[in-house]
Coordinates of C-alpha atoms in Angstrom, one line a residue:
X1 CA 6.6 -30.5 -11.7
X2 CA 10.1 -31.6 -10.7
X3 CA 11.4 -30.5 -7.1
X4 CA 14.4 -31.8 -5.7
X5 CA 15.4 -30.6 -2.2
X6 CA 18.9 -30.8 -1.4
X7 CA 21.3 -29.0 1.6
X8 CA 23.2 -26.2 1.6
X9 CA 27.1 -26.5 2.4
X10 CA 26.6 -23.8 5.0
X11 CA 24.7 -24.3 7.9
X12 CA 22.0 -22.6 9.1
X13 CA 23.3 -20.0 11.9
X14 CA 20.6 -20.2 14.1
X15 CA 20.2 -23.6 14.4
X16 CA 23.3 -25.4 13.6
X17 CA 21.6 -27.8 10.7
X18 CA 21.7 -27.5 6.9
X19 CA 19.3 -25.3 5.5
X20 CA 17.4 -26.8 2.7
X21 CA 17.5 -25.4 -1.0
X22 CA 14.4 -26.2 -3.4
X23 CA 16.0 -26.9 -6.7
X24 CA 14.0 -25.8 -9.7
X25 CA 14.7 -26.9 -13.4
X26 CA 12.1 -25.4 -15.1
X27 CA 10.8 -21.5 -15.8
X28 CA 7.2 -22.6 -15.0
X29 CA 7.6 -23.6 -12.0
X30 CA 8.6 -20.5 -10.4
X31 CA 5.5 -18.8 -8.9
X32 CA 6.0 -15.1 -10.4
X33 CA 3.2 -14.0 -7.8
X34 CA 5.7 -15.0 -5.2
X35 CA 9.0 -13.4 -6.8
X36 CA 7.1 -10.2 -7.1
X37 CA 6.5 -9.9 -3.4
X38 CA 10.3 -11.0 -3.0
X39 CA 11.6 -8.3 -5.1
X40 CA 9.1 -5.6 -3.7
X41 CA 10.8 -6.9 -0.1
X42 CA 14.1 -6.6 -1.4
X43 CA 13.1 -3.0 -2.5
X44 CA 11.7 -1.9 1.0
X45 CA 15.2 -3.4 2.5
X46 CA 16.9 -1.5 0.6
X47 CA 18.3 -2.9 -3.2
X48 CA 21.6 -2.5 -3.7
X49 CA 20.9 -2.9 -7.6
X50 CA 19.0 -4.9 -10.1
X51 CA 21.9 -7.1 -10.1
X52 CA 20.3 -8.3 -7.1
X53 CA 17.4 -9.6 -8.4
X54 CA 18.7 -12.6 -10.1
X55 CA 20.9 -13.4 -6.9
X56 CA 17.6 -13.5 -5.0
X57 CA 16.5 -16.6 -7.8
X58 CA 20.0 -18.1 -6.2
X59 CA 18.2 -20.7 -4.5
X60 CA 16.3 -22.3 -7.7
X61 CA 18.6 -24.6 -10.3
X62 CA 17.9 -22.0 -13.3
X63 CA 19.4 -21.4 -16.3
X64 CA 21.0 -17.9 -16.5
X65 CA 18.7 -17.1 -19.6
X66 CA 15.7 -17.9 -17.0
X67 CA 17.2 -16.0 -14.3
X68 CA 17.0 -13.0 -16.3
X69 CA 13.8 -13.6 -18.0
X70 CA 12.3 -14.0 -14.4
X71 CA 13.8 -10.4 -13.4
X72 CA 12.5 -8.8 -16.5
X73 CA 9.3 -9.7 -16.1
X74 CA 8.5 -9.0 -12.7
X75 CA 10.8 -5.8 -12.8
X76 CA 8.9 -4.6 -15.6
X77 CA 5.7 -5.2 -14.1
X78 CA 6.3 -3.7 -10.6
X79 CA 7.8 -0.8 -12.4
X80 CA 4.7 -0.3 -14.9
X81 CA 2.4 -0.8 -11.9
X82 CA 4.4 1.8 -10.3
X83 CA 5.1 -0.5 -7.0
X84 CA 8.6 1.1 -7.4
X85 CA 10.9 3.2 -8.9
X86 CA 14.1 2.9 -10.9
X87 CA 17.1 4.9 -9.8
X88 CA 20.5 5.5 -11.6
X89 CA 23.2 5.9 -9.3
X90 CA 27.0 6.8 -9.8
X91 CA 28.3 3.4 -8.0
X92 CA 27.2 0.9 -5.7
X93 CA 27.3 2.9 -2.7
X94 CA 23.9 4.6 -3.9
X95 CA 25.1 8.1 -2.6
X96 CA 24.8 10.1 -5.4
X97 CA 21.6 9.9 -7.5
X98 CA 22.3 10.5 -11.5
X99 CA 18.8 10.2 -12.5
X100 CA 15.1 8.6 -11.9
X101 CA 14.3 6.5 -15.1
X102 CA 11.7 7.3 -17.2
X103 CA 9.4 4.2 -18.1
X104 CA 10.0 4.8 -21.6
X105 CA 13.5 4.1 -21.0
X106 CA 13.3 0.8 -19.2
X107 CA 13.2 -1.8 -22.1
X108 CA 16.6 0.3 -23.8
X109 CA 18.3 0.2 -20.1
X110 CA 17.2 -3.7 -19.4
X111 CA 18.8 -4.6 -22.9
X112 CA 22.2 -3.1 -21.9
X113 CA 24.4 -5.8 -19.9
X114 CA 25.9 -2.9 -18.8
X115 CA 23.5 -1.7 -16.2
X116 CA 23.0 -5.6 -14.8
X117 CA 26.6 -5.7 -13.2
X118 CA 27.2 -4.0 -9.7
X119 CA 31.0 -2.2 -11.4
X120 CA 29.2 0.2 -13.2
X121 CA 26.8 2.7 -12.6
X122 CA 24.0 1.0 -10.3
X123 CA 20.1 0.7 -11.4
X124 CA 18.1 0.2 -8.1
X125 CA 14.5 0.0 -7.3
X126 CA 12.8 1.8 -4.7
X127 CA 9.4 1.1 -3.0
X128 CA 7.1 3.6 -3.8
X129 CA 4.0 4.3 -1.6
X130 CA 1.7 2.5 -3.7
X131 CA 4.4 -0.4 -3.4
X132 CA 4.0 -0.3 0.4
X133 CA 0.1 -0.6 -0.1
X134 CA 0.5 -3.9 -2.3
X135 CA 2.9 -5.1 0.5
X136 CA 0.5 -4.6 3.1
X137 CA -2.7 -5.9 1.1
X138 CA -0.6 -8.9 -0.6
X139 CA 1.5 -10.2 2.1
X140 CA -1.1 -11.7 4.7
X141 CA -2.4 -13.7 1.5
X142 CA 0.7 -15.1 0.9
X143 CA 2.7 -15.0 4.4
X144 CA 3.2 -19.1 4.1
X145 CA 4.4 -19.1 0.7
X146 CA 6.6 -15.9 1.3
X147 CA 8.0 -17.5 4.6
X148 CA 8.9 -20.8 2.9
X149 CA 10.4 -18.8 -0.3
X150 CA 12.6 -17.0 2.2
X151 CA 13.7 -19.9 4.9

């Protein structure tokens, strides 16, 4: 697999040095197991909307189609495994919940571009107790890879 390391234009605040960004050019180079953990960590921190999951992949040089493909695969998996629930909110403040999305509606909602942007009703993932247990079990196994991925 072809990987290139470049340096970000912004400096890392704690060290005053340039932060490396790994540029990956192929969908197949992405470790979906690691991205699954990254998405669960995102939910644990308080996911502001599913649009942010595509931003989590911003460090990789992927086509927009591949970013959405990865998000859809991982998001569908963590929803079907009951590691997160999908909730719909009135807006980006996430203060007024409209509904908890039933699993049977997931495909329909993800096929609608309206739900992928932060200027409409917001779909947000919420970590479940099962998701917390999954993180507690899996994070130690992948700690080094996760630290590398998030640094």
